[in-house]
Short mmCIF file of C-alpha atoms in Angstrom, two decimals:
data_model
loop_
_atom_site.label_atom_id
_atom_site.label_comp_id
_atom_site.label_asym_id
_atom_site.label_seq_id
_atom_site.Cartn_x
_atom_site.Cartn_y
_atom_site.Cartn_z
CA MET S 1 70.01 3.76 61.57
CA LYS S 2 71.77 3.08 58.31
CA ASN S 3 73.13 -0.41 57.61
CA TRP S 4 76.78 0.63 57.76
CA GLU S 5 77.99 -2.95 57.64
CA ALA S 6 76.33 -3.52 54.26
CA LEU S 7 77.73 -0.22 52.96
CA LEU S 8 81.29 -1.04 54.06
CA LYS S 9 81.11 -4.50 52.49
CA LYS S 10 80.48 -2.83 49.11
CA ASN S 11 83.59 -0.66 49.46
CA GLU S 12 86.81 -1.85 47.82
CA PHE S 13 88.60 -1.62 51.17
CA PHE S 14 86.44 -4.22 52.86
CA ILE S 15 85.17 -6.53 50.11
CA GLY S 16 85.45 -10.15 51.22
CA LEU S 17 85.46 -9.46 54.96
CA THR S 18 82.87 -11.18 57.13
CA SER S 19 80.42 -9.50 59.50
CA GLU S 20 82.46 -10.77 62.43
CA GLU S 21 85.61 -9.16 61.01
CA ILE S 22 83.96 -5.78 60.36
CA ARG S 23 81.96 -5.60 63.60
CA PRO S 24 84.88 -4.56 65.90
CA LEU S 25 85.49 -1.52 63.68
CA LEU S 26 81.82 -0.54 63.68
CA ASP S 27 81.64 -0.91 67.47
CA GLN S 28 84.19 1.92 67.77
CA ALA S 29 82.47 4.18 65.22
CA VAL S 30 79.89 6.92 65.76
CA GLU S 31 77.04 7.85 63.42
CA LYS S 32 76.39 11.57 62.98
CA ASN S 33 74.05 13.69 60.87
CA PHE S 34 75.17 17.01 59.42
CA ASP S 35 72.90 19.80 58.18
CA ASP S 36 73.47 22.01 55.14
CA LYS S 37 76.78 23.92 55.35
CA ASP S 38 77.88 22.11 58.51
CA VAL S 39 81.66 21.58 58.51
CA LEU S 40 82.79 17.99 59.12
CA PHE S 41 86.43 19.08 59.41
CA SER S 42 88.49 22.09 58.41
CA GLU S 43 91.76 22.23 56.51
CA GLY S 44 94.60 22.03 59.02
CA ASP S 45 92.57 20.40 61.81
CA ASP S 46 94.11 17.44 63.61
CA ARG S 47 93.20 14.19 61.87
CA ASN S 48 91.08 12.29 64.37
CA PHE S 49 88.52 10.42 62.29
CA LEU S 50 88.05 8.57 59.05
CA PHE S 51 84.67 9.41 57.50
CA VAL S 52 82.24 7.17 55.64
CA LEU S 53 79.48 8.99 53.76
CA GLY S 54 76.26 7.02 54.02
CA LYS S 55 73.78 9.48 52.54
CA GLY S 56 73.93 12.95 51.05
CA THR S 57 76.70 15.03 49.50
CA VAL S 58 79.93 16.44 50.93
CA LEU S 59 82.01 19.15 49.24
CA ILE S 60 85.79 19.17 49.67
CA SER S 61 87.52 22.54 49.35
CA LYS S 62 90.97 24.07 49.82
CA LEU S 63 92.17 27.61 50.38
CA SER S 64 94.76 29.12 48.06
CA GLU S 65 97.67 31.21 49.34
CA ASP S 66 95.63 34.36 48.71
CA GLY S 67 92.66 33.03 50.68
CA GLU S 68 90.45 32.04 47.74
CA GLU S 69 88.34 28.91 48.26
CA SER S 70 88.34 26.24 45.56
CA LEU S 71 86.05 23.22 45.54
CA ILE S 72 88.17 20.27 44.51
CA ASN S 73 85.85 17.29 44.93
CA ILE S 74 82.22 16.24 45.31
CA LEU S 75 81.61 13.14 47.43
CA THR S 76 78.49 10.98 47.46
CA SER S 77 77.21 7.85 49.20
CA GLY S 78 79.78 5.13 49.87
CA GLU S 79 82.85 7.38 49.85
CA ILE S 80 85.52 6.98 52.53
CA PHE S 81 87.55 10.13 53.11
CA PRO S 82 89.86 12.02 53.39
CA HIS S 83 91.65 10.44 50.44
CA THR S 84 95.21 11.05 51.63
CA GLY S 85 97.27 10.42 54.74
CA PHE S 86 95.65 7.23 55.99
CA PHE S 87 98.78 6.08 57.79
CA ASP S 88 100.28 9.28 59.14
CA ASP S 89 99.35 12.06 61.53
CA ARG S 90 99.24 14.95 59.09
CA PRO S 91 96.26 17.34 59.52
CA TYR S 92 93.25 17.22 57.23
CA PRO S 93 94.35 18.41 53.76
CA GLY S 94 91.09 20.23 52.98
CA THR S 95 87.72 21.29 54.37
CA ALA S 96 84.69 19.00 54.19
CA THR S 97 81.26 20.67 54.17
CA ALA S 98 77.84 19.03 54.06
CA LYS S 99 75.57 19.93 51.15
CA LYS S 100 71.97 19.73 52.38
CA GLN S 101 71.80 16.84 54.88
CA ALA S 102 74.56 14.24 55.16
CA GLU S 103 74.59 11.00 57.15
CA VAL S 104 78.15 10.08 58.13
CA LEU S 105 79.99 7.39 60.08
CA LEU S 106 83.04 8.60 62.03
CA ILE S 107 85.71 5.97 62.62
CA PRO S 108 88.51 6.94 65.05
CA ILE S 109 91.88 6.86 63.28
CA ALA S 110 93.38 4.80 66.11
CA SER S 111 90.62 2.19 65.74
CA PHE S 112 91.13 2.05 61.98
CA GLU S 113 94.89 1.57 62.40
CA ARG S 114 94.33 -1.30 64.84
CA PHE S 115 91.83 -2.82 62.38
CA VAL S 116 94.40 -2.74 59.57
CA GLU S 117 97.04 -4.24 61.85
CA THR S 118 94.63 -7.12 62.46
CA HIS S 119 94.05 -7.48 58.70
CA PRO S 120 97.45 -6.53 57.18
CA HIS S 121 96.43 -7.69 53.70
CA LEU S 122 94.16 -4.64 53.56
CA SER S 123 97.11 -2.22 53.57
CA PHE S 124 98.05 -2.79 49.95
CA ARG S 125 94.41 -2.66 48.89
CA ILE S 126 93.89 0.67 50.64
CA ILE S 127 97.06 2.18 49.18
CA LYS S 128 96.05 0.99 45.70
CA GLU S 129 92.54 2.46 45.92
CA MET S 130 93.76 5.76 47.35
CA SER S 131 96.38 6.01 44.59
CA LYS S 132 93.59 5.60 42.01
CA LYS S 133 91.57 8.40 43.61
CA ILE S 134 94.56 10.74 43.82
CA TYR S 135 95.42 10.01 40.18
CA THR S 136 91.83 10.78 39.16
CA LEU S 137 91.92 14.09 41.04
CA GLN S 138 95.24 15.05 39.45
CA LYS S 139 93.95 14.16 36.00
CA LYS S 140 90.83 16.23 36.59
CA LEU S 141 92.95 19.18 37.73
CA ASN S 142 95.20 18.98 34.66
CA GLU S 143 92.17 18.83 32.37
CA MET S 144 90.56 21.81 34.10
CA LEU S 145 93.74 23.89 33.77
CA SER S 146 93.79 23.32 30.00
CA MET S 147 90.11 24.25 29.46
CA ASN S 148 88.33 27.56 29.12
CA VAL S 149 85.49 28.49 31.50
CA GLU S 150 82.75 27.02 29.30
CA GLU S 151 84.59 23.70 28.94
CA ARG S 152 85.32 23.57 32.69
CA LEU S 153 81.66 24.23 33.46
CA LEU S 154 80.47 21.51 31.08
CA SER S 155 82.99 19.07 32.58
CA THR S 156 81.72 19.83 36.09
CA LEU S 157 78.09 19.46 35.03
CA ARG S 158 78.92 16.11 33.43
CA GLN S 159 80.48 14.95 36.70
CA MET S 160 77.41 16.11 38.63
CA ASN S 161 75.07 14.28 36.27
CA ASP S 162 77.13 11.11 36.63
CA LEU S 163 77.07 11.35 40.43
CA SER S 164 73.34 12.15 40.44
CA GLU S 165 72.62 8.56 39.46
CA THR S 166 72.95 7.78 43.19
CA GLU S 167 72.52 11.17 44.88
CA LEU S 168 70.75 14.37 43.79
CA ILE S 169 73.35 17.13 43.70
CA HIS S 170 72.38 20.77 43.40
CA LEU S 171 75.21 23.30 43.59
CA THR S 172 74.68 27.04 43.70
CA HIS S 173 76.17 29.24 40.97
CA GLN S 174 78.75 30.42 43.52
CA GLU S 175 79.75 26.82 44.31
CA LEU S 176 80.01 26.04 40.60
CA GLY S 177 82.18 29.12 40.25
CA ASN S 178 84.45 27.90 43.05
CA ILE S 179 84.92 24.64 41.17
CA VAL S 180 85.58 26.06 37.70
CA GLY S 181 87.57 29.09 38.86
CA ALA S 182 85.12 31.77 37.78
CA SER S 183 82.85 34.32 39.42
CA ARG S 184 79.20 33.61 40.18
CA GLU S 185 78.20 36.16 37.54
CA THR S 186 80.33 34.44 34.89
CA VAL S 187 78.78 31.06 35.71
CA THR S 188 75.28 32.55 35.45
CA ARG S 189 76.06 34.06 32.05
CA GLN S 190 77.61 30.83 30.79
CA LEU S 191 74.60 28.78 31.92
CA LYS S 192 72.18 31.15 30.19
CA LYS S 193 74.29 30.92 27.04
CA LEU S 194 74.37 27.11 27.17
CA GLU S 195 70.61 26.99 27.77
CA GLN S 196 69.96 29.28 24.79
CA GLN S 197 72.15 26.99 22.67
CA GLY S 198 70.08 24.01 23.79
CA ARG S 199 73.07 22.31 25.42
CA VAL S 200 71.64 22.26 28.96
CA LYS S 201 68.22 22.24 30.56
CA ILE S 202 67.97 24.11 33.85
CA ARG S 203 65.51 22.56 36.29
CA LYS S 204 64.61 23.60 39.82
CA ASP S 205 66.70 20.85 41.41
CA ARG S 206 69.46 20.28 38.87
CA ILE S 207 71.09 21.24 35.59
CA LEU S 208 70.89 18.55 32.91
CA LEU S 209 73.17 18.17 29.93
CA VAL S 210 71.06 17.65 26.82
CA ASP S 211 73.37 14.86 25.61
CA ASP S 212 72.64 13.01 28.87
CA LEU S 213 68.84 13.23 28.66
#
């Protein structure tokens, strides 16, 4: 079983709390393993749990009005999600899907709310951290909207390489296409072009940017 206490103590939400303070929250939580493509929650589902990702990768996606799926975030070890609506009863704002195997801690929302009531100084810290994450997502979206497909693909690969320092992330060409707003065929052509230009190296388990080697 993963040392969830140690993981939580590293998170900005809980830094400075003692084992005795964190233990009541962990006593109410449930550890669960998800296989590749398992759905942790779907967009629009009732919000029942807060999730802590202990190991693996989780993809967050949303559906557009015309039913097209867009991947909007890649989560790795240590993330607490969803990133919005901590203190209300709105449904989950997106769909969370495991990539390969994911080890996750599920904390009941009611238990988390009681925990924060016991430690009210955490409220401002949580709001501050969530605001940072939302700002980062908005900035990323604005940047992506101003880029062409090649630039969006390189930006996504750079993010993947940065995240791969802690977790190995391997997205399919279709998943990359869902992130950059292009078809699988377009992503494949762009990757071949970038490889021919010597800007990326395509390995079996990942795509490396040459500048990052």
